[in-house]
mmCIF file of C-alpha atoms in Angstrom:
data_model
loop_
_atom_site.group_PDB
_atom_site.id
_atom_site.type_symbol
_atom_site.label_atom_id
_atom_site.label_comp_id
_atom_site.label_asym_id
_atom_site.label_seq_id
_atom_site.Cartn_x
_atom_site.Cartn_y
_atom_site.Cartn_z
ATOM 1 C CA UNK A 118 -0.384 -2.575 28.092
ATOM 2 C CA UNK A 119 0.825 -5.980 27.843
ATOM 3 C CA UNK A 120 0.089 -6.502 24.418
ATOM 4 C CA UNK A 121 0.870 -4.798 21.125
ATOM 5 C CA UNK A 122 -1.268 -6.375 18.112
ATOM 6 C CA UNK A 123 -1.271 -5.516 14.654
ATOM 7 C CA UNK A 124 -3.594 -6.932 12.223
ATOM 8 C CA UNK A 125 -4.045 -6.429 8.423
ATOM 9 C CA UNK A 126 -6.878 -6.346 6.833
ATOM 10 C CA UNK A 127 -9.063 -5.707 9.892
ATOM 11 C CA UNK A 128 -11.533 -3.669 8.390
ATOM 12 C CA UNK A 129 -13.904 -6.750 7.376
ATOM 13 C CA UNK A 130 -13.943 -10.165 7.631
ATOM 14 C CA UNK A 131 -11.916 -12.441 9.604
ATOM 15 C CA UNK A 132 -9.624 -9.331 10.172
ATOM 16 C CA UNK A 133 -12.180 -7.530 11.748
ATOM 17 C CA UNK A 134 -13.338 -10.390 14.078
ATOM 18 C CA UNK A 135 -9.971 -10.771 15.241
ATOM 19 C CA UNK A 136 -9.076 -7.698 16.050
ATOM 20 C CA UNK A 137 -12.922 -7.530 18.171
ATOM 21 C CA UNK A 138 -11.660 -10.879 19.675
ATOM 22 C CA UNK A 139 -8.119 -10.277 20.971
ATOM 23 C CA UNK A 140 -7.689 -11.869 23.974
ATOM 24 C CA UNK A 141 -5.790 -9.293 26.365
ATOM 25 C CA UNK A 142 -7.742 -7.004 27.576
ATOM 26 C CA UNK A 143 -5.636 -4.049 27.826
ATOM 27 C CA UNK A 144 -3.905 -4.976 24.379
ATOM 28 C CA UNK A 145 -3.093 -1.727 21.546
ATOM 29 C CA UNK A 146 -4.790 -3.779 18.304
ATOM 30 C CA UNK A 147 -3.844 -1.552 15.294
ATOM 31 C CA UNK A 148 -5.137 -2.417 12.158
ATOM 32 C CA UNK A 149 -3.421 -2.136 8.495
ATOM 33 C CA UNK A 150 -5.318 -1.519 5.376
ATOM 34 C CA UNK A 151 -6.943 1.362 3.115
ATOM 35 C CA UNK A 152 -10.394 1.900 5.218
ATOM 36 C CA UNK A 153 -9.828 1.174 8.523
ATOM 37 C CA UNK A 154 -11.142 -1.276 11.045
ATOM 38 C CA UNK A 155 -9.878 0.014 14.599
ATOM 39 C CA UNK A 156 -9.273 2.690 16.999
ATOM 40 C CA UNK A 157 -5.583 2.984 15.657
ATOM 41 C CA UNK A 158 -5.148 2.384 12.390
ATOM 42 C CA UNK A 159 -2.063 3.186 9.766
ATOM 43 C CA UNK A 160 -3.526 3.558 6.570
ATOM 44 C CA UNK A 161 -1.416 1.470 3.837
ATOM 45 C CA UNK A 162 -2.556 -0.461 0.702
ATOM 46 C CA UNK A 163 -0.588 -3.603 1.019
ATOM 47 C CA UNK A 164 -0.306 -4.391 -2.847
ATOM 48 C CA UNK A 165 1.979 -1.352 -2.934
ATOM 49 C CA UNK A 166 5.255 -2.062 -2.147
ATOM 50 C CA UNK A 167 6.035 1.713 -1.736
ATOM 51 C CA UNK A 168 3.240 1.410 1.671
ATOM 52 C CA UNK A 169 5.751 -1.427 2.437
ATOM 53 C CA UNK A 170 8.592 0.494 3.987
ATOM 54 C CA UNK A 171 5.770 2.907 5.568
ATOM 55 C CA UNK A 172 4.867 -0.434 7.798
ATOM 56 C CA UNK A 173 7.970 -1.268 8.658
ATOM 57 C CA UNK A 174 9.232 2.540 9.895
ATOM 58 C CA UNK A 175 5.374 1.732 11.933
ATOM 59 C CA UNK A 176 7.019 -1.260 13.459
ATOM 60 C CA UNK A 177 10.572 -0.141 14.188
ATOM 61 C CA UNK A 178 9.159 3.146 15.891
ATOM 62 C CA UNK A 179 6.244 1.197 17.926
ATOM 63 C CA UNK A 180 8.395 -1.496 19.004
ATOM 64 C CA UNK A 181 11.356 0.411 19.674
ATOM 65 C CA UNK A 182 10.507 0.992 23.838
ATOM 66 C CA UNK A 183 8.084 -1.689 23.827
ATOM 67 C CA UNK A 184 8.264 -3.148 27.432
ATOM 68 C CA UNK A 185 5.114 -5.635 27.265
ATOM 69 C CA UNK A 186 4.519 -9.417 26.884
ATOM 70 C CA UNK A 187 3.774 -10.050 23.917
ATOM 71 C CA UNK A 188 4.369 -8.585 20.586
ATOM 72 C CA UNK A 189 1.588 -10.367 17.594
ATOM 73 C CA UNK A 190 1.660 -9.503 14.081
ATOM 74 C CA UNK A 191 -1.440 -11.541 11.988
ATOM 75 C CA UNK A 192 -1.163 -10.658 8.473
ATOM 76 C CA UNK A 193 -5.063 -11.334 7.312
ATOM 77 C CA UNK A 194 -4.860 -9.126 4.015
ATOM 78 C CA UNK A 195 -5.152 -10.628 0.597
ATOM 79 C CA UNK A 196 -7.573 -10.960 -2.269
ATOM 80 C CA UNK A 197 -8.753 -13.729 -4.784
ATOM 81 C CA UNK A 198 -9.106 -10.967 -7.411
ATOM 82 C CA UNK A 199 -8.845 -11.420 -10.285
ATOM 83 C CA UNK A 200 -10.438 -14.733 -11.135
ATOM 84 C CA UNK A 201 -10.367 -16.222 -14.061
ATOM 85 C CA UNK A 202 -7.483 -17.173 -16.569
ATOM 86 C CA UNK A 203 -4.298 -16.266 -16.263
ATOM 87 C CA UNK A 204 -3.355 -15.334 -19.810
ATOM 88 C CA UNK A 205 -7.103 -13.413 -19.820
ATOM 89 C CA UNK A 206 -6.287 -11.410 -16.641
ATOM 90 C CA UNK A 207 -5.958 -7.636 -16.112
ATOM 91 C CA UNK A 208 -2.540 -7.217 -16.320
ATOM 92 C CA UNK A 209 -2.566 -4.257 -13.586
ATOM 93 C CA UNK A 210 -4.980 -5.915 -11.047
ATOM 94 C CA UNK A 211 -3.219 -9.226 -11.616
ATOM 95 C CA UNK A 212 0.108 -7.327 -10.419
ATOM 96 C CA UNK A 213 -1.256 -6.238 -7.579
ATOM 97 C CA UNK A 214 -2.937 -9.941 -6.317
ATOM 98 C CA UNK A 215 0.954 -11.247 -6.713
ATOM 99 C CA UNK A 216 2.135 -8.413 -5.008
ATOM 100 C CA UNK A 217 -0.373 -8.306 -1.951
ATOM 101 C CA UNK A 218 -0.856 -12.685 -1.955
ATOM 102 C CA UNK A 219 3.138 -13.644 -2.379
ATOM 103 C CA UNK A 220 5.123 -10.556 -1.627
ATOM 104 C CA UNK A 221 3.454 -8.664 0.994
ATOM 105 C CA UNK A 222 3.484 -11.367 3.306
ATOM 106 C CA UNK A 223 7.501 -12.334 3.684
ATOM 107 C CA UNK A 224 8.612 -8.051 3.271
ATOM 108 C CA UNK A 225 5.921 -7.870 5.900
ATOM 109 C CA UNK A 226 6.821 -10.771 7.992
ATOM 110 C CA UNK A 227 10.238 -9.996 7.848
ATOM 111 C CA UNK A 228 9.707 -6.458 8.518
ATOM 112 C CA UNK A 229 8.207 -7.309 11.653
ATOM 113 C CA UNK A 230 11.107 -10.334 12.778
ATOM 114 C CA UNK A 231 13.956 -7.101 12.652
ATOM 115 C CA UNK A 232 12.009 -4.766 14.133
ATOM 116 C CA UNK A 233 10.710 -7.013 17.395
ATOM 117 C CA UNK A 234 14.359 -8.313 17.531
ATOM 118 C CA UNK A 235 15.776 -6.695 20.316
ATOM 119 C CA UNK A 236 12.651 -8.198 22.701
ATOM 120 C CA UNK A 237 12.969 -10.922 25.393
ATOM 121 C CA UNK A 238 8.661 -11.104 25.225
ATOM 122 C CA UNK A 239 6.682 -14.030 23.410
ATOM 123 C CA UNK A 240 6.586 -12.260 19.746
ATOM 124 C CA UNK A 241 4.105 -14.248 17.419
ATOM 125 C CA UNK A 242 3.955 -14.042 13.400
ATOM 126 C CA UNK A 243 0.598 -15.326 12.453
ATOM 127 C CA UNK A 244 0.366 -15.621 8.621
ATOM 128 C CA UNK A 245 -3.467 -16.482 7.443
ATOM 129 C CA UNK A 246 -3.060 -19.333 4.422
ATOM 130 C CA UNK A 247 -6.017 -21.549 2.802
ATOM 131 C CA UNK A 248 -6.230 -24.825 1.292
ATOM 132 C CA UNK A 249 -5.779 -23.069 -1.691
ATOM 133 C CA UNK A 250 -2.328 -22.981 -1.295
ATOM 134 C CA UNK A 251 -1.927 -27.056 -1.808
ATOM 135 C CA UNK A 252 -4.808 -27.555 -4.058
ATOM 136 C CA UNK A 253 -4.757 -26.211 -7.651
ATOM 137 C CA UNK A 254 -7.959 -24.128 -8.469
ATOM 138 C CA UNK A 255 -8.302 -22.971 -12.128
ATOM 139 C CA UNK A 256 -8.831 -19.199 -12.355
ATOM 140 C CA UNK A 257 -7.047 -19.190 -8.813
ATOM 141 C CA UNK A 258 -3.313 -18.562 -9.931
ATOM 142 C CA UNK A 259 -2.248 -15.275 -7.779
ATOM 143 C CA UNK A 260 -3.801 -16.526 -5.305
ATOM 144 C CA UNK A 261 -3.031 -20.284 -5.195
ATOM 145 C CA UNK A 262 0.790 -19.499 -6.058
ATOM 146 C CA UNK A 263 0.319 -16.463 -3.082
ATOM 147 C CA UNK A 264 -0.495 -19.330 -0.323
ATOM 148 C CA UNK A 265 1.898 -21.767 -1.035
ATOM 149 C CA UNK A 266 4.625 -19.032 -1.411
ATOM 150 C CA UNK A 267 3.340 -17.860 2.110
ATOM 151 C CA UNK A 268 3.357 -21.601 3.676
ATOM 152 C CA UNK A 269 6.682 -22.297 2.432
ATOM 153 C CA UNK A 270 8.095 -18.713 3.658
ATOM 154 C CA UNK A 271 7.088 -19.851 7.040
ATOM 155 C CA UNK A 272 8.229 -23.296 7.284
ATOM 156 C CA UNK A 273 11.821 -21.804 5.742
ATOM 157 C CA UNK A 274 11.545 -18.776 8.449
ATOM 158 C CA UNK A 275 10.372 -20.948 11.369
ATOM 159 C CA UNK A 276 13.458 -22.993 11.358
ATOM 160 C CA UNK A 277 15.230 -19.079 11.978
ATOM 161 C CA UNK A 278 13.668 -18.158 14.998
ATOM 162 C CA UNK A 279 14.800 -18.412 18.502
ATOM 163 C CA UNK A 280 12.709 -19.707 22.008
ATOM 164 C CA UNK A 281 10.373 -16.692 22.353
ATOM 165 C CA UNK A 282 9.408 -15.997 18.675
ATOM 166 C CA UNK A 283 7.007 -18.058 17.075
ATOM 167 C CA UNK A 284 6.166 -18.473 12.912
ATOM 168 C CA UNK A 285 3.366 -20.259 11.587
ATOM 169 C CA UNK A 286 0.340 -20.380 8.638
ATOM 170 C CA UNK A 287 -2.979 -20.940 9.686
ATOM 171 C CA UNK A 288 -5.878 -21.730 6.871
ATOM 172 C CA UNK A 289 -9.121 -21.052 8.930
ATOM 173 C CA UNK A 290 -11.147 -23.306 6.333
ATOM 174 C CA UNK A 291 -14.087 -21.939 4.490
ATOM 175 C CA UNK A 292 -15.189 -18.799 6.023
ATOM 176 C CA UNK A 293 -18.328 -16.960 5.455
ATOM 177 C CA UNK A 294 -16.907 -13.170 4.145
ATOM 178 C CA UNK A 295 -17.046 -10.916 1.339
ATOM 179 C CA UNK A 296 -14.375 -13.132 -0.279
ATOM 180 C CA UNK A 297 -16.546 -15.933 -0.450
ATOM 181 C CA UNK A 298 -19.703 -13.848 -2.389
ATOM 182 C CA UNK A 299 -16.912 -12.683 -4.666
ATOM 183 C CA UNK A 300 -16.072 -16.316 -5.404
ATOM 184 C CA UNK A 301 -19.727 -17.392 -5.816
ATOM 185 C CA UNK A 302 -20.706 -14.273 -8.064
ATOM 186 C CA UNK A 303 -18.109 -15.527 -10.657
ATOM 187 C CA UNK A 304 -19.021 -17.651 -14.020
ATOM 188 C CA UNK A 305 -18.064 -21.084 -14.481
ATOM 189 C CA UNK A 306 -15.931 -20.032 -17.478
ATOM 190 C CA UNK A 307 -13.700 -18.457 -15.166
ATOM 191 C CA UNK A 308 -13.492 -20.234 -12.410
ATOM 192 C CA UNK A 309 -15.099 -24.004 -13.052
ATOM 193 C CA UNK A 310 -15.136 -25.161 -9.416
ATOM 194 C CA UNK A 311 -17.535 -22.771 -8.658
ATOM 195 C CA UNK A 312 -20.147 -25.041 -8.056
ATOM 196 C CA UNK A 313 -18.678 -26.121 -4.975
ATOM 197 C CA UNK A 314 -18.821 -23.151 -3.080
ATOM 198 C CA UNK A 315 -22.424 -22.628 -3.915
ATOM 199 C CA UNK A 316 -23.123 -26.215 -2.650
ATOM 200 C CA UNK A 317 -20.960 -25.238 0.931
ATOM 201 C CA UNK A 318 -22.745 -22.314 1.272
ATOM 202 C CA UNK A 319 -26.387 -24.032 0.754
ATOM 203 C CA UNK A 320 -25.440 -26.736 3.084
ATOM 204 C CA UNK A 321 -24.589 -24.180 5.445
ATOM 205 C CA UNK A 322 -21.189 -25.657 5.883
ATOM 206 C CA UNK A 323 -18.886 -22.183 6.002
ATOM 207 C CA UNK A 324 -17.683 -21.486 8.852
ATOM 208 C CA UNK A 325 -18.318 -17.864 10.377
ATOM 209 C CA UNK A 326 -15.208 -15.070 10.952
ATOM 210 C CA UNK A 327 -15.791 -14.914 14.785
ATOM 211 C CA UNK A 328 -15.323 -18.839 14.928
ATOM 212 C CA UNK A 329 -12.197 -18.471 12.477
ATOM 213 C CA UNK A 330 -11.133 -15.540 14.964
ATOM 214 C CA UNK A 331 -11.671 -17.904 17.728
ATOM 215 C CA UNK A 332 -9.697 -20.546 16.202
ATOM 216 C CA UNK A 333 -6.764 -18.044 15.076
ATOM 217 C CA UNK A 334 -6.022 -16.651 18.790
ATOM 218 C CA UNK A 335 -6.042 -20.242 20.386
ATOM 219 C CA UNK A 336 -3.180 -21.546 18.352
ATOM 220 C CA UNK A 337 -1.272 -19.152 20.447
ATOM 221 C CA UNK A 338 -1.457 -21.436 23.917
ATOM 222 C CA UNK A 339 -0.687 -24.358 21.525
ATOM 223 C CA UNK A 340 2.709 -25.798 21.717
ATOM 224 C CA UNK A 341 3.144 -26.195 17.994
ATOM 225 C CA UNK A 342 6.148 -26.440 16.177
ATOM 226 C CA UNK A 343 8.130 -23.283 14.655
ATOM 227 C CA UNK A 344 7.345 -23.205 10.774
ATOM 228 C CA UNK A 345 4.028 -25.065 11.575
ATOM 229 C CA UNK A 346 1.288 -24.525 8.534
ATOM 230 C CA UNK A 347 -1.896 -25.575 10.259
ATOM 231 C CA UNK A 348 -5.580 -26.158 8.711
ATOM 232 C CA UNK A 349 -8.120 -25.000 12.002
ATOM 233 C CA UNK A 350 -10.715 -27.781 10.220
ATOM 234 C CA UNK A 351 -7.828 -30.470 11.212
ATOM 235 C CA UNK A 352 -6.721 -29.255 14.956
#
């Protein structure tokens, strides 16, 4: 094994296309979420900061012996619910987008920096971010707020790391996915850019999770910056 790969939210999506598109072939890809998505999984829902500290004993004890090249951690999970107003929002569910969207990702992230410390191997943080997290979309607040708290967490934590550990964002663009019929499902009155996602998706202008997946795993043979937050529509 010369690779040990964890991946959240690989059960669907772009988390499941990267985890069937990791590019070492004798790599360990374990995925974290509720349902599971892979051979090894550790069950943990993310917007619970008790599963927090479950992840990070996961880490510590994997990574502990590890003798490989390369250590990745690509934390896909998040969720655009609930859309719609702020002030009108579920007060639970709204909780748990902050928690999973702004929170999850640094305790995470950091999690993983302490317990890959101790390793001479190329260790990669891979945080996925969206557009969303520079543009403000009305019914969007967890999870606008989420992404730029993310983007900014890396460009802070980037400047951190020594030679052979690497920190960046990556928004893979508009990406065909459960997430995206969510957004589309939604009324106007809660979320009054909707119209535009309808028009990329009858233009046929989403991109699909195996390209994002594509995308995601070549920024590792790119020689970009520590603390980089990259748009794959711009490389």
């Amino acid at each position: 094994m010369t690779a040990l790969v964890w991946i959240s939210g690989a059960s669907a999506g772009i988390g499941a296309a990267l985890a069937a598109a990791v590019p070492f072939p004798d790599a360990r890809v374990i995925d974290i979420s509720r349902r599971g998505g892979t051979p090894n999984h550790l069950r943990a829902d993310l917007s619970n900061p008790a599963d927090w500290a479950v992840v990070e004993e996961h880490l510590t004890k994997e990574l502990a012996q590890y003798d490989g090249d390369h250590a990745i951690f690509i934390h896909n999970a998040g969720t655009i619910t609930p859309i719609g107003p702020a002030a009108g929002a579920d007060p639970d569910a709204y909780t748990r987008a902050v928690l999973l969207n702004s929170a999850a990702p640094q305790v995470l992230g950091a999690a993983f920096l302490r317990a890959s410390a101790h390793l001479s191997c190329e260790r990669h943080l891979i945080l996925l971010s969206s557009g969303a997290a520079k543009t403000a979309y009305a019914g969007w607040s967890s999870y606008n707020a989420g992404k730029a708290a993310l983007e900014h967490w890396v460009r802070t934590v980037g400047q951190e790391q020594p030679a052979n550990s690497h920190v960046i964002a990556v928004a893979p663009g508009v990406v065909d996915t459960a997430m995206q019929s969510e957004i589309r499902a939604t009324p106007e009155s809660d979320f009054p850019s909707v119209s535009r996602f309808h028009d990329l998706k009858h233009s046929g202008s989403l991109t699909t999770p195996e390209a994002a997946a594509t995308g995601i795993w070549s920024l590792l043979t790119r020689n970009l910056p520590n603390g980089s937050c990259v748009d794959l529509r711009h490389l």
